[in-house]
Amino acid sequence: MTNWWSLLIMCMIELIAVVPLLLLPLLGPRALLFGVYVPESDRNYPEVRAIRRKFAVIFALLAALGIAVAASVYAVTDGRPIPVLAAGLIVQHLGALAAFIISRRSALRLKADRKWKVPSDVRRVADLRFRQKQAVLRNRWYVLQLLFVAACAGAAVLLWDRIPDPLITHYGFDGKPDRYSAKSFGIVFSLNIIQLFLVGLFAFINTVIRKSRQQLDPNRPEVSLEQQLKSRRASSIFSYILSFVIVAFFGYVQASMLYQWSGAEVFSVLLPLILLGGILGFIVYMNKKGLDEPAGFNMQDDRHWRGGVFYYNVDDPALFVAKRYGVGWTLNFARPGSWFVLAASLLLPLAIISIVILLSRS
């Protein structure tokens, strides 16, 4: 018998995992064509639009192949979700990579034919009052999230005797509880630990937005300055709103687990869709306002972007630089400190998960 809730969950995961792979290269800055810088005079060139269309067609065909593979696995395994998702997503992600590589090669050939070059200029422009002009949110605003986390934990302390034992700690793909655990300190407060980690993570992201070096275009310093100020403010506000939504969601999940609030499984489906819509909407907004255009010749020069995606510039002392695609900042992998940050970003979540598991067994 078909489990429609399980199918809904799988479709939701499929949508979240695949849609950004299709849209981000297409919604990226007009100055970039699959990691290749396009001079302003050629950004509406018919061949440029043709390469973007070719990517969409190739990816759509390979995404359809992934769905067909997932459907075959669904029939063979009698609808077991994990094998179905793994089969479909592996094919689709490999398809997205293949489509990007094919399109990038076409862009590189067009670059050679059209003789695209980044304008050379030895000038470097900086605004000495850039930090003071920034309207980025201060980290003290994140105290509100900390107060919310404290309220969630405080409620659990005050209502400890009302918390059932055992507790539901996991829902299956069919929307029904499939795992229970004995009430303990670790189980009750595990989500508060995750909330604290998320608040710290978003506060760090906000610090990066505020502290990252300015990249001004020497040919139009005032315009690029205004763009960067608006871009950083928009990114800071969006990051703050995103953090509040996610932290509040974990608070609701904790309340549903401890106090039997209904609807947690529905919100688990809706939240990723809301986040996906919000992120894509923000990217579209930045694109329409021209706030995602790379500023400064270092940021435009293809030589400093390995594979068109990873920034590597030994002459740039900056550790964090604006991403070429999407929103946010990325690392300058030519700086030794970038590898420390990368290792910490991978190991710290694992450490938090390990702490939560250990506390859950206490």
mmCIF file of C-alpha atoms in Angstrom:
data_model
loop_
_atom_site.group_PDB
_atom_site.id
_atom_site.type_symbol
_atom_site.label_atom_id
_atom_site.label_comp_id
_atom_site.label_asym_id
_atom_site.label_seq_id
_atom_site.Cartn_x
_atom_site.Cartn_y
_atom_site.Cartn_z
ATOM 1 C CA MET A 1 0.000 0.000 0.000
ATOM 2 C CA THR A 2 1.322 3.433 -0.946
ATOM 3 C CA ASN A 3 2.427 5.544 2.017
ATOM 4 C CA TRP A 4 1.569 9.062 0.884
ATOM 5 C CA TRP A 5 3.284 10.742 3.840
ATOM 6 C CA SER A 6 6.522 8.944 3.031
ATOM 7 C CA LEU A 7 6.205 9.983 -0.607
ATOM 8 C CA LEU A 8 5.600 13.595 0.468
ATOM 9 C CA ILE A 9 8.738 13.594 2.621
ATOM 10 C CA MET A 10 10.817 12.148 -0.216
ATOM 11 C CA CYS A 11 9.448 14.684 -2.697
ATOM 12 C CA MET A 12 10.220 17.495 -0.265
ATOM 13 C CA ILE A 13 13.820 16.314 0.165
ATOM 14 C CA GLU A 14 14.121 15.926 -3.593
ATOM 15 C CA LEU A 15 12.884 19.465 -4.160
ATOM 16 C CA ILE A 16 15.220 20.992 -1.589
ATOM 17 C CA ALA A 17 18.247 19.074 -2.844
ATOM 18 C CA VAL A 18 17.726 19.586 -6.585
ATOM 19 C CA VAL A 19 16.132 23.015 -7.141
ATOM 20 C CA PRO A 20 19.171 25.018 -5.886
ATOM 21 C CA LEU A 21 21.458 22.995 -8.171
ATOM 22 C CA LEU A 22 19.400 24.145 -11.137
ATOM 23 C CA LEU A 23 18.687 27.737 -10.165
ATOM 24 C CA LEU A 24 21.910 28.982 -8.565
ATOM 25 C CA PRO A 25 23.997 28.910 -11.796
ATOM 26 C CA LEU A 26 21.110 30.553 -13.641
ATOM 27 C CA LEU A 27 20.321 33.168 -10.993
ATOM 28 C CA GLY A 28 23.955 34.050 -10.316
ATOM 29 C CA PRO A 29 25.551 37.379 -11.231
ATOM 30 C CA ARG A 30 25.243 38.307 -14.908
ATOM 31 C CA ALA A 31 28.973 39.036 -14.809
ATOM 32 C CA LEU A 32 29.641 35.295 -14.432
ATOM 33 C CA LEU A 33 29.036 32.447 -16.830
ATOM 34 C CA PHE A 34 29.719 29.201 -14.958
ATOM 35 C CA GLY A 35 32.723 30.662 -13.202
ATOM 36 C CA VAL A 36 33.951 32.652 -16.212
ATOM 37 C CA TYR A 37 33.970 36.449 -16.045
ATOM 38 C CA VAL A 38 31.889 38.087 -18.800
ATOM 39 C CA PRO A 39 32.634 41.714 -19.757
ATOM 40 C CA GLU A 40 29.652 44.027 -19.518
ATOM 41 C CA SER A 41 29.517 44.496 -23.300
ATOM 42 C CA ASP A 42 28.897 40.753 -23.880
ATOM 43 C CA ARG A 43 26.484 39.904 -21.068
ATOM 44 C CA ASN A 44 23.514 39.940 -23.432
ATOM 45 C CA TYR A 45 25.397 38.157 -26.214
ATOM 46 C CA PRO A 46 23.158 35.398 -27.707
ATOM 47 C CA GLU A 47 25.788 32.705 -27.178
ATOM 48 C CA VAL A 48 25.927 33.538 -23.469
ATOM 49 C CA ARG A 49 22.190 32.961 -23.148
ATOM 50 C CA ALA A 50 22.502 29.783 -25.238
ATOM 51 C CA ILE A 51 25.048 28.303 -22.805
ATOM 52 C CA ARG A 52 22.724 28.984 -19.874
ATOM 53 C CA ARG A 53 19.842 27.320 -21.726
ATOM 54 C CA LYS A 54 22.029 24.332 -22.564
ATOM 55 C CA PHE A 55 22.852 23.872 -18.884
ATOM 56 C CA ALA A 56 19.152 23.920 -17.968
ATOM 57 C CA VAL A 57 18.328 21.318 -20.651
ATOM 58 C CA ILE A 58 21.214 18.988 -19.732
ATOM 59 C CA PHE A 59 20.443 19.205 -16.030
ATOM 60 C CA ALA A 60 16.703 18.686 -16.571
ATOM 61 C CA LEU A 61 17.376 15.514 -18.585
ATOM 62 C CA LEU A 62 19.773 14.130 -15.981
ATOM 63 C CA ALA A 63 17.409 15.094 -13.145
ATOM 64 C CA ALA A 64 14.666 13.157 -14.932
ATOM 65 C CA LEU A 65 17.054 10.216 -15.173
ATOM 66 C CA GLY A 66 17.579 10.440 -11.408
ATOM 67 C CA ILE A 67 13.819 10.338 -10.851
ATOM 68 C CA ALA A 68 13.553 7.280 -13.114
ATOM 69 C CA VAL A 69 16.333 5.535 -11.179
ATOM 70 C CA ALA A 70 14.637 6.412 -7.875
ATOM 71 C CA ALA A 71 11.314 5.048 -9.175
ATOM 72 C CA SER A 72 13.016 1.786 -10.154
ATOM 73 C CA VAL A 73 14.585 1.442 -6.717
ATOM 74 C CA TYR A 74 11.205 2.268 -5.147
ATOM 75 C CA ALA A 75 9.627 -0.654 -7.007
ATOM 76 C CA VAL A 76 12.450 -3.068 -6.175
ATOM 77 C CA THR A 77 12.705 -2.180 -2.466
ATOM 78 C CA ASP A 78 8.950 -1.834 -1.876
ATOM 79 C CA GLY A 79 9.281 1.876 -1.191
ATOM 80 C CA ARG A 80 12.147 1.914 1.332
ATOM 81 C CA PRO A 81 12.901 5.669 1.577
ATOM 82 C CA ILE A 82 16.665 5.720 2.158
ATOM 83 C CA PRO A 83 17.681 3.583 -0.865
ATOM 84 C CA VAL A 84 15.197 5.500 -3.053
ATOM 85 C CA LEU A 85 16.542 8.896 -2.033
ATOM 86 C CA ALA A 86 20.176 7.812 -2.209
ATOM 87 C CA ALA A 87 19.795 6.416 -5.733
ATOM 88 C CA GLY A 88 17.940 9.426 -7.096
ATOM 89 C CA LEU A 89 20.049 12.131 -5.445
ATOM 90 C CA ILE A 90 23.390 10.535 -6.354
ATOM 91 C CA VAL A 91 22.413 10.458 -10.034
ATOM 92 C CA GLN A 92 21.070 14.020 -9.911
ATOM 93 C CA HIS A 93 24.063 15.496 -8.109
ATOM 94 C CA LEU A 94 26.447 13.804 -10.509
ATOM 95 C CA GLY A 95 24.236 15.137 -13.298
ATOM 96 C CA ALA A 96 24.458 18.676 -11.920
ATOM 97 C CA LEU A 97 28.252 18.379 -11.763
ATOM 98 C CA ALA A 98 28.398 17.054 -15.331
ATOM 99 C CA ALA A 99 26.106 19.824 -16.601
ATOM 100 C CA PHE A 100 28.233 22.467 -14.857
ATOM 101 C CA ILE A 101 31.492 21.064 -16.292
ATOM 102 C CA ILE A 102 30.061 20.878 -19.826
ATOM 103 C CA SER A 103 28.680 24.408 -19.596
ATOM 104 C CA ARG A 104 31.912 25.764 -18.105
ATOM 105 C CA ARG A 105 33.919 24.297 -20.987
ATOM 106 C CA SER A 106 31.579 26.010 -23.427
ATOM 107 C CA ALA A 107 32.038 29.265 -21.502
ATOM 108 C CA LEU A 108 35.839 28.912 -21.608
ATOM 109 C CA ARG A 109 35.725 28.333 -25.378
ATOM 110 C CA LEU A 110 33.552 31.409 -25.803
ATOM 111 C CA LYS A 111 35.957 33.377 -23.624
ATOM 112 C CA ALA A 112 38.819 32.408 -25.929
ATOM 113 C CA ASP A 113 36.808 33.241 -29.079
ATOM 114 C CA ARG A 114 35.610 36.599 -27.767
ATOM 115 C CA LYS A 115 38.953 37.347 -26.074
ATOM 116 C CA TRP A 116 37.363 38.215 -22.748
ATOM 117 C CA LYS A 117 39.726 39.823 -20.275
ATOM 118 C CA VAL A 118 39.317 41.435 -16.899
ATOM 119 C CA PRO A 119 40.306 45.121 -17.197
ATOM 120 C CA SER A 120 43.787 45.521 -15.756
ATOM 121 C CA ASP A 121 44.274 48.265 -13.204
ATOM 122 C CA VAL A 122 46.964 48.518 -10.560
ATOM 123 C CA ARG A 123 44.914 50.990 -8.513
ATOM 124 C CA ARG A 124 43.420 49.914 -5.229
ATOM 125 C CA VAL A 125 40.602 51.962 -3.752
ATOM 126 C CA ALA A 126 39.432 51.929 -0.154
ATOM 127 C CA ASP A 127 37.062 54.010 1.923
ATOM 128 C CA LEU A 128 38.671 54.777 5.285
ATOM 129 C CA ARG A 129 35.249 55.169 6.926
ATOM 130 C CA PHE A 130 33.844 51.963 5.481
ATOM 131 C CA ARG A 131 33.451 50.308 8.905
ATOM 132 C CA GLN A 132 31.586 53.303 10.302
ATOM 133 C CA LYS A 133 29.258 53.474 7.285
ATOM 134 C CA GLN A 134 28.237 49.840 7.574
ATOM 135 C CA ALA A 135 24.705 49.287 8.847
ATOM 136 C CA VAL A 136 25.329 45.633 9.673
ATOM 137 C CA LEU A 137 23.495 44.363 12.733
ATOM 138 C CA ARG A 138 25.590 44.127 15.881
ATOM 139 C CA ASN A 139 26.028 40.762 17.536
ATOM 140 C CA ARG A 140 24.221 42.011 20.616
ATOM 141 C CA TRP A 141 20.985 41.510 18.676
ATOM 142 C CA TYR A 142 21.580 37.769 19.078
ATOM 143 C CA VAL A 143 20.891 38.179 22.793
ATOM 144 C CA LEU A 144 17.210 37.869 21.839
ATOM 145 C CA GLN A 145 17.848 34.354 20.524
ATOM 146 C CA LEU A 146 19.765 33.505 23.684
ATOM 147 C CA LEU A 147 16.825 34.697 25.783
ATOM 148 C CA PHE A 148 14.520 32.500 23.707
ATOM 149 C CA VAL A 149 16.795 29.490 24.274
ATOM 150 C CA ALA A 150 16.863 30.279 28.010
ATOM 151 C CA ALA A 151 13.053 30.413 28.016
ATOM 152 C CA CYS A 152 12.861 27.012 26.310
ATOM 153 C CA ALA A 153 15.270 25.470 28.818
ATOM 154 C CA GLY A 154 13.613 27.223 31.773
ATOM 155 C CA ALA A 155 10.202 25.897 30.763
ATOM 156 C CA ALA A 156 11.606 22.363 30.737
ATOM 157 C CA VAL A 157 12.996 22.858 34.258
ATOM 158 C CA LEU A 158 9.725 24.233 35.620
ATOM 159 C CA LEU A 159 7.602 21.568 33.935
ATOM 160 C CA TRP A 160 9.972 18.671 34.578
ATOM 161 C CA ASP A 161 7.386 16.601 36.439
ATOM 162 C CA ARG A 162 4.923 16.915 33.535
ATOM 163 C CA ILE A 163 7.384 15.600 30.960
ATOM 164 C CA PRO A 164 6.452 12.005 30.033
ATOM 165 C CA ASP A 165 8.820 9.089 30.386
ATOM 166 C CA PRO A 166 9.756 7.678 27.895
ATOM 167 C CA LEU A 167 9.933 10.460 25.275
ATOM 168 C CA ILE A 168 9.381 10.316 21.526
ATOM 169 C CA THR A 169 12.764 11.148 19.984
ATOM 170 C CA HIS A 170 12.312 10.280 16.310
ATOM 171 C CA TYR A 171 9.645 10.108 13.620
ATOM 172 C CA GLY A 172 9.842 7.798 10.612
ATOM 173 C CA PHE A 173 9.202 8.663 6.983
ATOM 174 C CA ASP A 174 5.581 7.637 7.539
ATOM 175 C CA GLY A 175 5.121 10.468 10.054
ATOM 176 C CA LYS A 176 4.751 8.089 13.000
ATOM 177 C CA PRO A 177 7.043 7.884 16.052
ATOM 178 C CA ASP A 178 9.532 5.043 15.719
ATOM 179 C CA ARG A 179 11.968 5.700 18.548
ATOM 180 C CA TYR A 180 11.573 6.358 22.271
ATOM 181 C CA SER A 181 14.116 7.232 24.959
ATOM 182 C CA ALA A 182 14.029 7.393 28.728
ATOM 183 C CA LYS A 183 13.665 10.888 30.160
ATOM 184 C CA SER A 184 17.069 12.275 31.080
ATOM 185 C CA PHE A 185 18.949 15.562 31.264
ATOM 186 C CA GLY A 186 20.607 14.923 27.914
ATOM 187 C CA ILE A 187 17.391 14.036 26.096
ATOM 188 C CA VAL A 188 15.372 16.943 27.506
ATOM 189 C CA PHE A 189 17.991 19.651 26.889
ATOM 190 C CA SER A 190 19.732 18.270 23.778
ATOM 191 C CA LEU A 191 17.868 20.620 21.447
ATOM 192 C CA ASN A 192 18.824 23.598 23.627
ATOM 193 C CA ILE A 193 22.478 22.689 23.102
ATOM 194 C CA ILE A 194 21.885 22.645 19.341
ATOM 195 C CA GLN A 195 20.107 26.004 19.603
ATOM 196 C CA LEU A 196 23.112 27.527 21.381
ATOM 197 C CA PHE A 197 25.422 26.183 18.696
ATOM 198 C CA LEU A 198 23.225 27.709 15.976
ATOM 199 C CA VAL A 199 23.126 31.108 17.695
ATOM 200 C CA GLY A 200 26.920 31.075 17.933
ATOM 201 C CA LEU A 201 27.222 30.019 14.284
ATOM 202 C CA PHE A 202 24.990 32.817 13.007
ATOM 203 C CA ALA A 203 26.712 35.372 15.234
ATOM 204 C CA PHE A 204 30.028 34.261 13.717
ATOM 205 C CA ILE A 205 28.579 34.625 10.197
ATOM 206 C CA ASN A 206 27.424 38.122 11.098
ATOM 207 C CA THR A 207 30.929 38.937 12.335
ATOM 208 C CA VAL A 208 32.382 37.739 9.029
ATOM 209 C CA ILE A 209 29.949 39.988 7.149
ATOM 210 C CA ARG A 210 31.017 42.976 9.241
ATOM 211 C CA LYS A 211 34.763 42.308 9.315
ATOM 212 C CA SER A 212 35.430 41.049 5.772
ATOM 213 C CA ARG A 213 37.538 43.375 3.662
ATOM 214 C CA GLN A 214 35.954 45.850 1.309
ATOM 215 C CA GLN A 215 36.387 45.197 -2.433
ATOM 216 C CA LEU A 216 35.813 48.412 -4.386
ATOM 217 C CA ASP A 217 35.925 48.880 -8.138
ATOM 218 C CA PRO A 218 38.510 51.634 -8.853
ATOM 219 C CA ASN A 219 36.586 52.654 -11.995
ATOM 220 C CA ARG A 220 33.389 53.349 -10.050
ATOM 221 C CA PRO A 221 34.299 53.475 -6.359
ATOM 222 C CA GLU A 222 31.208 55.345 -5.162
ATOM 223 C CA VAL A 223 28.779 52.988 -6.922
ATOM 224 C CA SER A 224 30.567 49.830 -5.732
ATOM 225 C CA LEU A 225 30.804 51.264 -2.196
ATOM 226 C CA GLU A 226 27.050 51.814 -2.103
ATOM 227 C CA GLN A 227 26.444 48.325 -3.484
ATOM 228 C CA GLN A 228 28.645 46.706 -0.856
ATOM 229 C CA LEU A 229 27.043 48.623 1.994
ATOM 230 C CA LYS A 230 23.557 47.601 0.832
ATOM 231 C CA SER A 231 24.662 44.020 0.190
ATOM 232 C CA ARG A 232 26.178 43.592 3.645
ATOM 233 C CA ARG A 233 23.187 45.120 5.389
ATOM 234 C CA ALA A 234 20.766 42.913 3.456
ATOM 235 C CA SER A 235 22.886 39.814 4.163
ATOM 236 C CA SER A 236 23.142 40.635 7.868
ATOM 237 C CA ILE A 237 19.382 41.174 8.255
ATOM 238 C CA PHE A 238 18.535 38.063 6.251
ATOM 239 C CA SER A 239 20.981 35.957 8.285
ATOM 240 C CA TYR A 240 19.427 37.267 11.504
ATOM 241 C CA ILE A 241 15.878 36.466 10.419
ATOM 242 C CA LEU A 242 16.992 33.027 9.232
ATOM 243 C CA SER A 243 18.640 32.323 12.594
ATOM 244 C CA PHE A 244 15.495 33.285 14.499
ATOM 245 C CA VAL A 245 13.301 31.042 12.342
ATOM 246 C CA ILE A 246 15.586 28.027 12.782
ATOM 247 C CA VAL A 247 16.115 28.523 16.526
ATOM 248 C CA ALA A 248 12.357 28.977 17.019
ATOM 249 C CA PHE A 249 11.708 25.801 15.039
ATOM 250 C CA PHE A 250 13.964 23.770 17.333
ATOM 251 C CA GLY A 251 12.122 25.279 20.279
ATOM 252 C CA TYR A 252 8.831 24.092 18.822
ATOM 253 C CA VAL A 253 10.238 20.620 18.185
ATOM 254 C CA GLN A 254 11.403 20.467 21.806
ATOM 255 C CA ALA A 255 7.960 21.553 23.032
ATOM 256 C CA SER A 256 6.236 18.941 20.864
ATOM 257 C CA MET A 257 8.560 16.284 22.248
ATOM 258 C CA LEU A 258 8.232 17.298 25.913
ATOM 259 C CA TYR A 259 4.663 18.557 26.121
ATOM 260 C CA GLN A 260 2.990 16.613 23.269
ATOM 261 C CA TRP A 261 2.331 19.668 21.125
ATOM 262 C CA SER A 262 0.876 18.525 17.808
ATOM 263 C CA GLY A 263 2.076 19.349 14.311
ATOM 264 C CA ALA A 264 5.828 18.890 14.730
ATOM 265 C CA GLU A 265 6.032 16.480 11.803
ATOM 266 C CA VAL A 266 4.099 18.920 9.571
ATOM 267 C CA PHE A 267 6.418 21.780 10.525
ATOM 268 C CA SER A 268 9.382 19.508 9.798
ATOM 269 C CA VAL A 269 8.158 19.379 6.204
ATOM 270 C CA LEU A 270 7.145 23.015 5.912
ATOM 271 C CA LEU A 271 10.260 24.568 7.461
ATOM 272 C CA PRO A 272 12.741 23.346 4.794
ATOM 273 C CA LEU A 273 10.371 24.533 2.070
ATOM 274 C CA ILE A 274 10.044 27.937 3.764
ATOM 275 C CA LEU A 275 13.822 28.176 4.122
ATOM 276 C CA LEU A 276 14.371 27.170 0.498
ATOM 277 C CA GLY A 277 11.832 29.733 -0.699
ATOM 278 C CA GLY A 278 13.356 32.424 1.504
ATOM 279 C CA ILE A 279 16.924 31.755 0.367
ATOM 280 C CA LEU A 280 15.994 31.642 -3.325
ATOM 281 C CA GLY A 281 13.880 34.769 -2.891
ATOM 282 C CA PHE A 282 16.821 36.560 -1.275
ATOM 283 C CA ILE A 283 19.122 35.485 -4.111
ATOM 284 C CA VAL A 284 16.628 36.801 -6.676
ATOM 285 C CA TYR A 285 16.371 40.081 -4.736
ATOM 286 C CA MET A 286 20.155 40.494 -4.647
ATOM 287 C CA ASN A 287 20.361 39.677 -8.352
ATOM 288 C CA LYS A 288 17.628 42.134 -9.353
ATOM 289 C CA LYS A 289 19.211 44.912 -7.288
ATOM 290 C CA GLY A 290 22.667 44.187 -8.713
ATOM 291 C CA LEU A 291 24.053 43.566 -5.218
ATOM 292 C CA ASP A 292 25.665 40.241 -6.124
ATOM 293 C CA GLU A 293 28.041 41.581 -8.780
ATOM 294 C CA PRO A 294 31.733 40.946 -8.016
ATOM 295 C CA ALA A 295 33.604 44.158 -7.177
ATOM 296 C CA GLY A 296 37.326 44.651 -7.525
ATOM 297 C CA PHE A 297 39.575 43.044 -10.097
ATOM 298 C CA ASN A 298 40.751 40.296 -7.750
ATOM 299 C CA MET A 299 37.177 39.111 -7.422
ATOM 300 C CA GLN A 300 36.583 39.234 -11.166
ATOM 301 C CA ASP A 301 39.801 37.601 -12.362
ATOM 302 C CA ASP A 302 39.191 33.942 -13.294
ATOM 303 C CA ARG A 303 42.779 33.065 -12.400
ATOM 304 C CA HIS A 304 41.928 33.417 -8.721
ATOM 305 C CA TRP A 305 38.944 31.050 -8.865
ATOM 306 C CA ARG A 306 39.801 27.361 -9.123
ATOM 307 C CA GLY A 307 37.123 25.642 -11.158
ATOM 308 C CA GLY A 308 35.270 28.948 -11.153
ATOM 309 C CA VAL A 309 34.161 28.355 -7.548
ATOM 310 C CA PHE A 310 37.067 28.173 -5.059
ATOM 311 C CA TYR A 311 38.977 31.393 -4.362
ATOM 312 C CA TYR A 312 42.779 31.018 -4.266
ATOM 313 C CA ASN A 313 44.855 34.200 -4.348
ATOM 314 C CA VAL A 314 48.221 34.315 -2.585
ATOM 315 C CA ASP A 315 48.413 38.089 -3.097
ATOM 316 C CA ASP A 316 45.141 38.725 -1.265
ATOM 317 C CA PRO A 317 45.581 38.888 2.542
ATOM 318 C CA ALA A 318 41.836 38.566 3.102
ATOM 319 C CA LEU A 319 40.676 35.324 4.720
ATOM 320 C CA PHE A 320 36.992 35.740 3.852
ATOM 321 C CA VAL A 321 35.709 37.031 0.516
ATOM 322 C CA ALA A 322 32.263 37.318 -1.039
ATOM 323 C CA LYS A 323 30.998 34.208 -2.798
ATOM 324 C CA ARG A 324 30.738 34.184 -6.553
ATOM 325 C CA TYR A 325 27.407 32.364 -6.437
ATOM 326 C CA GLY A 326 24.583 32.513 -3.995
ATOM 327 C CA VAL A 327 24.884 34.643 -0.870
ATOM 328 C CA GLY A 328 27.425 34.877 1.900
ATOM 329 C CA TRP A 329 31.189 34.615 2.101
ATOM 330 C CA THR A 330 33.764 31.986 1.292
ATOM 331 C CA LEU A 331 37.403 31.342 2.178
ATOM 332 C CA ASN A 332 40.586 32.372 0.449
ATOM 333 C CA PHE A 333 42.170 28.928 0.303
ATOM 334 C CA ALA A 334 45.600 30.436 -0.317
ATOM 335 C CA ARG A 335 45.661 31.578 3.323
ATOM 336 C CA PRO A 336 46.791 28.946 5.869
ATOM 337 C CA GLY A 337 44.096 30.080 8.289
ATOM 338 C CA SER A 338 41.396 29.052 5.826
ATOM 339 C CA TRP A 339 42.181 25.375 6.377
ATOM 340 C CA PHE A 340 41.870 25.828 10.133
ATOM 341 C CA VAL A 341 38.476 27.485 9.685
ATOM 342 C CA LEU A 342 37.398 24.733 7.293
ATOM 343 C CA ALA A 343 38.492 21.993 9.717
ATOM 344 C CA ALA A 344 36.731 23.734 12.610
ATOM 345 C CA SER A 345 33.530 24.112 10.586
ATOM 346 C CA LEU A 346 33.557 20.363 9.946
ATOM 347 C CA LEU A 347 34.678 19.142 13.365
ATOM 348 C CA LEU A 348 32.665 21.483 15.602
ATOM 349 C CA PRO A 349 29.232 20.171 14.490
ATOM 350 C CA LEU A 350 30.514 16.626 14.989
ATOM 351 C CA ALA A 351 31.660 17.582 18.478
ATOM 352 C CA ILE A 352 28.247 19.087 19.284
ATOM 353 C CA ILE A 353 26.481 15.947 18.042
ATOM 354 C CA SER A 354 28.831 13.774 20.117
ATOM 355 C CA ILE A 355 28.114 15.840 23.225
ATOM 356 C CA VAL A 356 24.360 15.567 22.654
ATOM 357 C CA ILE A 357 24.644 11.769 22.234
ATOM 358 C CA LEU A 358 26.721 11.411 25.385
ATOM 359 C CA LEU A 359 24.302 13.533 27.389
ATOM 360 C CA SER A 360 21.382 11.546 25.999
ATOM 361 C CA ARG A 361 22.872 8.412 27.534
ATOM 362 C CA SER A 362 23.328 10.021 30.914
#
